[in-house]
Coordinates of C-alpha atoms in Angstrom, one line a residue:
M1 CA -14.9 -3.4 8.1
P2 CA -17.6 -5.8 9.4
P3 CA -16.5 -7.9 12.4
K4 CA -15.3 -11.4 11.6
L5 CA -18.0 -14.0 11.7
P6 CA -17.5 -17.1 13.9
K7 CA -17.6 -20.5 12.3
P8 CA -21.0 -22.2 12.0
E9 CA -20.1 -24.8 14.6
E10 CA -19.4 -22.1 17.1
L11 CA -22.7 -20.3 16.4
A12 CA -24.7 -23.5 16.6
N13 CA -23.5 -24.1 20.1
V14 CA -26.1 -21.9 21.8
N15 CA -26.2 -21.6 25.6
Y16 CA -29.7 -21.4 26.9
K17 CA -28.7 -21.3 30.6
P18 CA -30.3 -18.2 32.2
P19 CA -27.9 -15.5 33.5
K20 CA -27.4 -15.2 37.2
K21 CA -28.2 -11.5 37.2
W22 CA -31.9 -10.5 37.5
W23 CA -33.0 -9.0 34.2
Q24 CA -34.1 -5.6 35.7
K25 CA -30.6 -5.0 37.0
G26 CA -28.7 -5.7 33.8
T27 CA -27.6 -3.3 31.1
A28 CA -27.5 -3.8 27.4
E29 CA -24.4 -5.5 26.0
I30 CA -23.8 -3.8 22.7
K31 CA -21.5 -6.3 21.0
E32 CA -19.8 -6.2 17.6
G33 CA -21.8 -8.1 15.0
F34 CA -25.1 -7.3 16.8
W35 CA -25.8 -3.7 15.9
C36 CA -26.2 -1.5 12.9
F37 CA -24.5 1.9 12.4
G38 CA -26.4 4.9 13.6
S39 CA -28.2 7.0 11.0
R40 CA -26.1 9.7 9.3
P41 CA -27.5 13.2 9.9
K42 CA -28.2 13.8 6.2
Y43 CA -30.8 11.0 6.1
L44 CA -32.7 12.3 9.1
Q45 CA -32.5 15.9 7.7
A46 CA -33.8 14.7 4.4
V47 CA -37.1 13.6 5.9
D48 CA -37.2 16.2 8.7
M49 CA -36.7 13.7 11.6
P50 CA -35.3 14.9 15.0
N51 CA -31.8 15.1 16.4
P52 CA -29.6 14.6 13.3
R53 CA -26.0 14.1 14.5
E54 CA -23.1 11.7 14.1
W55 CA -23.3 8.9 16.7
K56 CA -22.3 5.3 17.3
P57 CA -24.2 2.7 19.4
T58 CA -20.9 1.7 21.1
D59 CA -20.3 5.3 22.3
E60 CA -21.0 6.1 25.9
D61 CA -22.7 9.3 24.9
W62 CA -25.5 9.0 22.3
K63 CA -25.8 12.8 22.1
L64 CA -29.5 12.8 23.2
P65 CA -31.5 16.0 23.7
D66 CA -31.4 17.4 27.2
N67 CA -35.1 16.6 27.7
W68 CA -34.9 13.2 26.1
R69 CA -36.8 11.5 28.9
E70 CA -39.7 13.9 28.6
I71 CA -39.8 13.4 24.8
F72 CA -39.9 9.6 25.2
L73 CA -42.6 9.6 27.9
E74 CA -44.7 12.2 26.1
G75 CA -44.5 10.1 23.0
M76 CA -45.5 7.0 24.9
A77 CA -48.5 8.8 26.4
E78 CA -49.6 9.9 23.0
R79 CA -49.4 6.4 21.6
L80 CA -51.2 4.8 24.5
Q81 CA -54.1 7.1 23.8
K82 CA -54.0 6.8 20.1
Y83 CA -53.5 3.0 19.7
R84 CA -55.9 1.0 21.9
S85 CA -54.1 -2.2 21.0
F86 CA -50.8 -0.9 22.4
H87 CA -52.4 0.1 25.6
L88 CA -54.1 -3.3 25.8
F89 CA -50.8 -5.2 25.1
M90 CA -49.1 -3.2 27.9
D91 CA -51.7 -4.5 30.4
I92 CA -52.8 -8.0 29.6
C93 CA -49.6 -10.0 29.4
V94 CA -49.5 -12.6 32.3
R95 CA -45.9 -13.7 31.4
C96 CA -47.0 -17.3 30.8
G97 CA -44.0 -18.0 28.5
A98 CA -46.0 -19.5 25.6
C99 CA -44.0 -17.2 23.3
A100 CA -40.6 -17.7 25.0
D101 CA -39.1 -20.2 22.6
K102 CA -40.9 -19.1 19.5
C103 CA -38.6 -16.3 18.5
H104 CA -35.8 -17.1 16.1
F105 CA -33.5 -14.6 17.8
Y106 CA -33.9 -16.3 21.2
L107 CA -33.4 -19.7 19.6
G108 CA -30.2 -18.4 17.8
T109 CA -28.7 -16.5 20.7
G110 CA -30.0 -18.0 24.0
D111 CA -30.4 -14.4 25.3
P112 CA -33.6 -14.3 27.5
K113 CA -34.2 -10.7 26.5
N114 CA -34.9 -12.0 23.0
M115 CA -37.8 -13.9 24.4
P116 CA -40.8 -11.9 23.1
V117 CA -42.3 -11.7 26.6
L118 CA -39.1 -10.2 28.0
R119 CA -38.4 -8.0 25.0
A120 CA -41.8 -6.4 25.5
E121 CA -41.2 -6.3 29.2
L122 CA -38.3 -3.9 28.7
L123 CA -40.8 -1.3 27.4
R124 CA -43.6 -2.5 29.6
S125 CA -41.6 -1.9 32.8
V126 CA -41.2 1.8 31.8
Y127 CA -45.0 1.9 31.1
R128 CA -45.7 0.6 34.6
K129 CA -43.4 3.2 36.3
Y130 CA -45.0 6.2 34.7
F131 CA -48.5 5.2 33.7
T132 CA -49.9 2.8 36.3
P133 CA -50.8 3.5 40.0
S134 CA -49.1 0.2 41.1
G135 CA -45.8 1.1 39.4
K136 CA -45.8 4.6 40.7
L137 CA -46.4 3.4 44.3
L138 CA -44.5 0.1 44.4
G139 CA -41.8 0.6 41.9
K140 CA -39.7 -2.6 41.3
I141 CA -42.1 -4.7 43.3
A142 CA -44.7 -4.0 40.6
G143 CA -42.2 -4.7 37.8
A144 CA -41.6 -1.0 37.2
R145 CA -38.3 0.7 36.2
E146 CA -37.0 4.2 35.9
L147 CA -36.3 5.4 32.4
T148 CA -32.5 5.7 32.6
P149 CA -29.9 6.0 29.8
D150 CA -29.0 2.3 30.4
V151 CA -32.7 1.3 30.1
L152 CA -33.0 3.4 26.9
K153 CA -30.0 1.6 25.4
E154 CA -31.4 -1.7 26.4
I155 CA -34.8 -0.9 24.7
W156 CA -32.8 0.2 21.6
T157 CA -30.7 -2.9 21.5
Y158 CA -33.6 -5.4 21.6
A159 CA -36.0 -3.3 19.4
F160 CA -33.4 -3.9 16.7
Q161 CA -33.1 -7.6 17.5
C162 CA -36.7 -8.1 16.5
T163 CA -37.7 -8.5 12.8
E164 CA -41.4 -7.8 13.7
C165 CA -42.2 -11.2 12.1
R166 CA -45.1 -11.9 14.4
R167 CA -44.4 -15.6 14.9
C168 CA -44.7 -15.1 18.7
S169 CA -48.2 -13.7 18.2
V170 CA -49.4 -17.0 16.7
F171 CA -48.7 -18.8 20.0
C172 CA -49.9 -16.1 22.4
P173 CA -53.1 -17.2 24.2
Y174 CA -54.1 -13.6 24.7
G175 CA -53.4 -12.5 21.1
I176 CA -50.6 -10.1 22.0
D177 CA -48.7 -8.9 18.9
T178 CA -45.2 -8.3 20.3
A179 CA -44.3 -6.9 16.8
E180 CA -46.6 -4.0 17.4
I181 CA -44.8 -3.3 20.7
T182 CA -41.5 -3.3 18.8
I183 CA -43.0 -0.9 16.2
I184 CA -44.0 1.5 19.0
A185 CA -40.6 1.2 20.7
R186 CA -38.9 2.1 17.4
E187 CA -41.3 5.1 17.0
L188 CA -40.3 6.3 20.4
L189 CA -36.6 5.9 19.7
N190 CA -37.1 7.8 16.5
L191 CA -38.2 10.8 18.5
L192 CA -34.7 10.9 19.8
G193 CA -32.9 10.3 16.5
L194 CA -32.1 6.7 17.4
N195 CA -32.4 5.0 14.1
T196 CA -30.0 3.1 11.9
D197 CA -28.2 4.0 8.7
W198 CA -29.5 0.9 6.9
I199 CA -33.1 2.0 7.6
M200 CA -32.9 5.7 7.2
G201 CA -30.8 5.6 4.0
P202 CA -33.6 3.7 2.1
V203 CA -36.2 6.0 3.7
A204 CA -34.5 9.2 2.5
N205 CA -33.8 7.7 -0.9
S206 CA -37.5 6.6 -1.3
Y207 CA -38.7 10.1 -0.2
R208 CA -36.3 11.7 -2.8
T209 CA -36.6 9.3 -5.8
G210 CA -39.5 6.9 -5.1
N211 CA -37.3 3.9 -4.4
H212 CA -35.0 2.6 -1.7
L213 CA -31.8 2.4 -3.8
G214 CA -32.1 6.0 -5.0
L215 CA -32.3 4.9 -8.7
E216 CA -33.1 7.7 -11.1
P217 CA -35.7 7.1 -13.8
H218 CA -33.1 6.5 -16.6
T219 CA -31.2 4.1 -14.4
I220 CA -34.4 2.1 -13.7
K221 CA -35.1 1.8 -17.5
S222 CA -31.5 1.0 -18.2
N223 CA -31.5 -1.8 -15.6
I224 CA -34.6 -3.3 -17.2
D225 CA -33.1 -2.9 -20.7
F226 CA -30.3 -5.2 -19.6
M227 CA -32.8 -7.8 -18.4
L228 CA -34.6 -7.5 -21.8
D229 CA -31.4 -8.3 -23.6
D230 CA -30.9 -11.4 -21.4
I231 CA -34.5 -12.5 -22.1
E232 CA -33.9 -12.2 -25.8
T233 CA -30.7 -14.2 -25.5
V234 CA -32.6 -17.0 -23.6
T235 CA -35.8 -17.0 -25.7
G236 CA -35.2 -15.1 -28.9
I237 CA -38.1 -12.8 -28.1
K238 CA -37.9 -9.1 -27.8
V239 CA -40.0 -7.9 -24.8
E240 CA -41.0 -4.2 -24.9
P241 CA -42.5 -2.9 -21.6
S242 CA -43.8 0.6 -21.3
F243 CA -42.9 3.3 -18.7
N244 CA -45.0 6.1 -17.3
R245 CA -47.7 5.5 -20.0
K246 CA -51.0 7.1 -19.2
G247 CA -54.1 5.1 -19.8
A248 CA -52.7 1.6 -19.3
E249 CA -55.1 -0.7 -17.5
I250 CA -52.6 -1.8 -14.8
L251 CA -49.8 -0.1 -12.9
F252 CA -47.2 -2.7 -12.0
V253 CA -45.1 -2.0 -8.9
T254 CA -42.4 -4.2 -7.5
P255 CA -39.6 -3.7 -4.9
S256 CA -36.4 -2.1 -6.2
G257 CA -34.5 -5.2 -5.2
D258 CA -36.0 -6.8 -8.3
L259 CA -34.5 -4.1 -10.5
F260 CA -31.0 -4.3 -9.3
G261 CA -28.8 -7.3 -8.2
E262 CA -29.1 -11.0 -8.1
P263 CA -31.2 -13.0 -7.6
G264 CA -34.0 -10.4 -7.8
I265 CA -33.3 -9.6 -11.4
Y266 CA -34.2 -13.1 -12.5
T267 CA -37.6 -12.8 -10.7
C268 CA -38.1 -9.5 -12.6
M269 CA -37.3 -11.2 -15.9
G270 CA -40.0 -13.7 -15.0
Y271 CA -42.5 -10.9 -14.6
L272 CA -41.5 -9.3 -17.9
M273 CA -41.8 -12.6 -19.8
L274 CA -45.2 -13.3 -18.3
F275 CA -46.7 -9.9 -19.1
H276 CA -45.4 -10.1 -22.7
E277 CA -46.8 -13.5 -23.2
L278 CA -50.2 -12.4 -21.9
G279 CA -50.2 -9.2 -24.0
L280 CA -51.0 -7.4 -20.7
D281 CA -51.9 -3.7 -20.9
Y282 CA -49.7 -2.5 -18.1
T283 CA -47.0 0.1 -17.4
W284 CA -44.2 0.7 -15.0
S285 CA -43.7 4.0 -13.1
T286 CA -40.2 5.3 -12.7
M287 CA -41.5 7.7 -10.1
A288 CA -42.9 5.0 -7.8
A289 CA -40.6 2.2 -8.7
E290 CA -40.7 0.8 -5.1
G291 CA -43.4 -1.3 -3.5
G292 CA -41.4 -1.8 -0.3
N293 CA -41.7 0.7 2.6
F294 CA -38.8 1.1 5.0
G295 CA -40.8 3.9 6.6
F296 CA -42.7 1.1 8.3
F297 CA -39.6 0.5 10.3
T298 CA -39.5 4.1 11.6
S299 CA -43.0 5.3 12.3
N300 CA -46.6 5.0 11.2
D301 CA -46.5 8.5 9.8
M302 CA -43.4 8.0 7.8
A303 CA -44.8 4.7 6.3
K304 CA -48.0 6.5 5.4
K305 CA -46.1 9.3 3.7
L306 CA -43.9 7.0 1.6
A307 CA -46.8 4.7 0.7
Y308 CA -48.9 7.5 -1.0
K309 CA -46.6 7.7 -4.0
I310 CA -48.2 4.4 -5.3
Y311 CA -51.7 5.9 -5.3
S312 CA -50.4 9.2 -6.5
E313 CA -48.9 7.6 -9.6
A314 CA -52.0 5.5 -10.2
K315 CA -53.9 8.7 -10.3
R316 CA -51.4 10.5 -12.6
L317 CA -51.2 7.6 -15.0
K318 CA -55.0 7.0 -14.9
V319 CA -54.8 3.2 -14.5
K320 CA -57.7 1.0 -13.4
W321 CA -55.9 -1.1 -10.7
I322 CA -52.5 -2.0 -9.3
L323 CA -50.5 -5.2 -9.6
G324 CA -47.7 -5.8 -7.2
G325 CA -44.6 -8.0 -7.4
E326 CA -42.9 -10.4 -4.9
C327 CA -42.2 -8.5 -1.7
G328 CA -42.8 -9.1 2.0
H329 CA -43.2 -5.9 4.0
M330 CA -44.5 -4.2 0.9
W331 CA -47.5 -6.5 1.1
R332 CA -48.0 -6.3 4.8
V333 CA -48.2 -2.5 4.4
W334 CA -50.4 -2.7 1.4
N335 CA -52.8 -5.3 2.8
Q336 CA -53.1 -4.1 6.4
Y337 CA -52.6 -0.4 6.2
F338 CA -53.4 1.2 2.8
D339 CA -57.2 1.2 3.3
T340 CA -56.8 2.9 6.7
W341 CA -54.2 5.4 5.5
H342 CA -55.5 6.4 2.1
G343 CA -58.6 4.3 1.2
P344 CA -60.9 3.4 0.0
A345 CA -59.2 4.1 -3.4
D346 CA -62.4 5.1 -5.2
F347 CA -60.5 6.6 -8.1
L348 CA -59.6 3.0 -9.1
E349 CA -61.7 0.0 -10.2
A350 CA -62.1 -3.2 -8.3
P351 CA -59.4 -5.5 -9.9
V352 CA -60.5 -7.9 -12.5
S353 CA -58.1 -10.1 -14.5
P354 CA -58.3 -9.1 -18.1
I355 CA -57.2 -12.6 -19.0
T356 CA -59.5 -14.9 -16.9
G357 CA -62.2 -12.5 -15.9
T358 CA -61.6 -13.3 -12.2
R359 CA -62.7 -10.6 -9.8
F360 CA -60.3 -10.3 -6.9
E361 CA -62.8 -9.7 -4.2
N362 CA -60.1 -9.4 -1.5
A363 CA -58.8 -6.3 -3.3
K364 CA -62.0 -4.4 -3.6
G365 CA -60.9 -1.7 -1.1
S366 CA -57.2 -1.3 -1.8
K367 CA -57.3 -2.1 -5.6
L368 CA -54.0 -3.9 -5.1
V369 CA -53.5 -7.5 -6.3
H370 CA -50.5 -9.7 -5.5
I371 CA -48.6 -11.3 -8.4
A372 CA -48.9 -14.8 -6.8
E373 CA -52.7 -14.4 -6.8
F374 CA -52.7 -13.2 -10.4
T375 CA -50.4 -15.9 -11.7
S376 CA -52.0 -18.8 -9.9
D377 CA -55.3 -17.7 -11.2
L378 CA -53.9 -17.8 -14.8
I379 CA -52.6 -21.3 -14.3
R380 CA -55.9 -22.6 -12.8
H381 CA -57.7 -21.3 -15.9
K382 CA -55.0 -22.9 -18.1
K383 CA -53.9 -19.7 -19.7
L384 CA -50.2 -20.5 -19.6
S385 CA -48.2 -23.2 -21.4
L386 CA -45.6 -24.5 -19.0
D387 CA -42.8 -27.1 -19.2
P388 CA -41.8 -28.0 -15.6
T389 CA -39.0 -30.3 -16.9
R390 CA -36.9 -27.1 -17.5
N391 CA -36.6 -26.9 -13.7
D392 CA -35.7 -30.5 -13.3
H393 CA -32.2 -29.6 -12.2
L394 CA -33.8 -28.0 -9.1
Q395 CA -35.0 -29.7 -6.0
V396 CA -37.2 -26.9 -4.5
T397 CA -38.5 -26.0 -1.1
F398 CA -40.5 -22.9 -0.2
H399 CA -40.0 -20.3 2.5
D400 CA -43.2 -18.6 3.6
S401 CA -42.2 -15.0 4.0
C402 CA -43.4 -13.7 7.3
N403 CA -45.3 -10.7 6.0
T404 CA -47.1 -12.4 3.1
A405 CA -47.8 -15.5 5.2
R406 CA -48.8 -14.3 8.7
G407 CA -49.4 -10.7 7.5
M408 CA -51.6 -11.5 4.5
G409 CA -52.5 -15.2 4.5
I410 CA -50.9 -16.1 1.2
F411 CA -50.0 -19.8 1.7
E412 CA -51.3 -21.8 -1.3
E413 CA -50.9 -19.6 -4.3
P414 CA -47.1 -19.7 -4.5
R415 CA -47.1 -23.4 -3.8
Y416 CA -49.6 -23.9 -6.7
I417 CA -47.3 -22.0 -9.0
I418 CA -44.2 -24.1 -7.9
N419 CA -46.1 -27.3 -8.3
N420 CA -47.0 -26.4 -11.8
T421 CA -43.5 -25.2 -12.8
C422 CA -41.3 -27.7 -11.0
N423 CA -41.4 -31.5 -10.7
H424 CA -39.5 -31.7 -7.5
F425 CA -41.0 -29.8 -4.6
Y426 CA -40.5 -30.7 -0.9
E427 CA -42.0 -29.0 2.2
M428 CA -40.0 -28.2 5.3
P429 CA -41.3 -29.5 8.6
E430 CA -44.9 -28.4 9.4
N431 CA -44.1 -26.3 12.4
T432 CA -41.7 -24.2 10.4
I433 CA -43.9 -23.2 7.5
R434 CA -47.2 -21.3 6.7
E435 CA -48.4 -19.3 9.7
K436 CA -45.7 -20.8 11.8
T437 CA -42.9 -20.0 9.4
F438 CA -39.5 -19.0 10.7
C439 CA -38.2 -15.6 9.7
C440 CA -35.1 -15.1 7.5
G441 CA -33.6 -13.3 10.6
S442 CA -32.8 -10.1 8.7
G443 CA -36.0 -8.4 7.9
S444 CA -37.4 -5.2 9.4
G445 CA -34.3 -3.2 8.2
L446 CA -31.7 -5.5 9.8
N447 CA -30.2 -6.7 6.6
A448 CA -26.9 -4.8 7.0
G449 CA -23.4 -6.1 6.9
E450 CA -22.1 -4.9 10.3
N451 CA -24.7 -7.0 12.2
M452 CA -23.9 -10.3 10.4
E453 CA -23.5 -12.5 13.5
Q454 CA -26.9 -11.4 14.7
R455 CA -28.4 -12.2 11.3
M456 CA -26.8 -15.6 11.1
R457 CA -28.0 -16.4 14.6
G458 CA -31.5 -15.1 13.9
G459 CA -31.7 -17.1 10.7
F460 CA -30.4 -20.4 12.3
P461 CA -33.9 -21.9 12.8
R462 CA -34.9 -21.2 9.2
A463 CA -31.6 -22.7 8.0
N464 CA -32.0 -25.7 10.2
A465 CA -35.4 -26.5 8.5
V466 CA -33.8 -26.1 5.1
Q467 CA -30.9 -28.4 6.1
Y468 CA -33.6 -31.0 7.1
V469 CA -35.0 -31.1 3.5
K470 CA -31.6 -30.9 1.9
E471 CA -30.4 -34.0 3.8
R472 CA -33.6 -36.0 3.0
H473 CA -34.5 -34.8 -0.5
G474 CA -31.4 -33.1 -1.9
V475 CA -33.0 -29.7 -1.9
N476 CA -30.8 -27.2 -3.7
M477 CA -33.2 -24.2 -4.2
L478 CA -35.1 -22.2 -1.7
A479 CA -38.0 -20.3 -3.3
N480 CA -39.8 -17.4 -1.8
I481 CA -42.0 -14.3 -2.7
C482 CA -40.0 -11.6 -0.9
A483 CA -37.3 -9.3 -2.1
I484 CA -35.7 -8.9 1.3
D485 CA -35.6 -12.7 1.5
R486 CA -34.0 -13.0 -1.8
A487 CA -31.3 -10.6 -0.5
T488 CA -30.9 -12.2 3.0
L489 CA -31.4 -15.9 2.5
K490 CA -28.5 -16.2 0.1
P491 CA -25.8 -15.4 2.7
L492 CA -27.8 -17.4 5.3
M493 CA -27.7 -20.5 3.0
D494 CA -24.1 -19.9 2.1
Y495 CA -23.2 -19.9 5.8
W496 CA -25.4 -22.6 7.2
V497 CA -26.5 -24.8 4.2
P498 CA -23.9 -24.5 1.4
G499 CA -25.2 -25.7 -1.9
V500 CA -28.7 -24.3 -1.5
N501 CA -29.5 -21.3 -3.8
V502 CA -32.3 -18.8 -3.5
A503 CA -35.0 -17.8 -6.1
G504 CA -38.2 -15.9 -6.5
V505 CA -41.2 -18.0 -7.6
H506 CA -41.5 -16.0 -10.8
E507 CA -38.0 -17.0 -11.8
L508 CA -39.2 -20.6 -11.7
L509 CA -42.2 -19.5 -13.7
G510 CA -40.0 -17.8 -16.3
N511 CA -37.9 -20.9 -16.8
A512 CA -41.0 -23.1 -17.3
L513 CA -43.0 -20.6 -19.4
I514 CA -43.4 -21.6 -23.1
M515 CA -43.7 -18.4 -25.0
K516 CA -45.2 -18.1 -28.4
G517 CA -42.5 -17.9 -31.1
E518 CA -39.6 -18.6 -28.7
K519 CA -36.5 -20.4 -30.0
E520 CA -35.4 -23.7 -28.5
R521 CA -34.2 -22.9 -25.0
V522 CA -30.9 -24.3 -23.9
I523 CA -30.2 -22.1 -20.9
D524 CA -32.3 -20.9 -17.9
L525 CA -32.7 -17.3 -16.8
R526 CA -29.4 -17.4 -15.0
G527 CA -27.6 -18.6 -18.2
E528 CA -27.1 -22.1 -16.8
P529 CA -27.7 -25.1 -19.1
L530 CA -31.2 -26.7 -19.0
P531 CA -31.4 -30.3 -18.1
G532 CA -30.4 -32.4 -21.2
K533 CA -29.0 -29.3 -22.9
E534 CA -25.6 -29.3 -21.3
G535 CA -23.7 -29.7 -24.6
A536 CA -25.9 -27.5 -26.7

């Protein structure tokens, strides 16, 4: 049973007064509502990860191996040598504080250890003790700390109070990416079996079935069949996608959140309608029906292992290139890591839109194109008939998902789609969008139920910006291009900004899309009456 969530007015009263105790002397306060369940042994065993056992973060004994300290420090030494950026980030921080108030978790909790500089210092103090001459000689005077069980628990606590969103890195004058420090911290914790159930469950499922939810091929097809029935109800058109078809031009991959559960299914319906209208030569894979990669929240090696299924299926199905749906960390992994892990993908062709002839130069190496790039290109070339009045019941704002915005630079394409499918679009304040966007507060595998207070506090800055446009413009819809956001922003809005709903951009497109041969539409993709059709 998740702990009871305080009322919004209680959470909004954040105390920013620093604690009296010096941070090096403190121990982690592991509070209800701020931690996720420890991973069940079966998930660790499924992917051959160390130290599978039953454990709970609030237990005194975390059941660590006898040589846990050596394992952690050897792992740190290996990564200091392997990743030059990590070594650099351990050395160059001058603790100027430019990042201090940029983290949504610090703004939502007032906990100084959620300042990116101090969160990184938890690991950096261990680095100094064991890997620098000054730390070995001078100890605490040089900011060094022994790696004790309390220090380990503190690192764990704050590594899982970071969504790796990289907002802090935008403001760092030295270019330190604190998210990368968190990533390494989690890798080191994984060496001891210290991961969470909400991360390792999807990892194990994806390793076994190719998607986070553990959906079998027939279930995936069945879920899409239900969407096809709904599309036919709305439009009168029978859409017939193909599955596992060899020789299709394009392999389409989207996160499994779009295949199961609201509001992701409405985004998926938008994809299906778009592809049908275009007559696109594409296929789905039921073996690689997951673009997202929770392995990224465990280790570089696990992320690489789970990612390969996409290229493996592209090879098996003999497609020319890959089109990806609306997801956040899926695109950070695809855009920033695929070429390093598995590329260049010479068995595929450089993506060219079969509808407009546009060559997607940014995808020459990876052969992966984002659906927002693809669709905005169609609209620019006037290849779609759109009726934005069908979305006139919506006053829309747009949330830049951290990974597609800061991690990939997709800023204008989704806005272009919204502006062509909706008549009422309003931006949140400038310092809360684009590369400075605030995180949903629940990414990076933190979107569980048992840590709901942490999520609501972490999402407070995002919700505050939405409240701003709701009060001034009557905004009632928060659009985005991330499956995790579609899952996490809904409870965040219900808690902080009631009356604001959440949608994928391609749901808005599906509503506005005029399909050849469609019947007169009277309802939108959610089954709600269209403006002016309430009595139809």
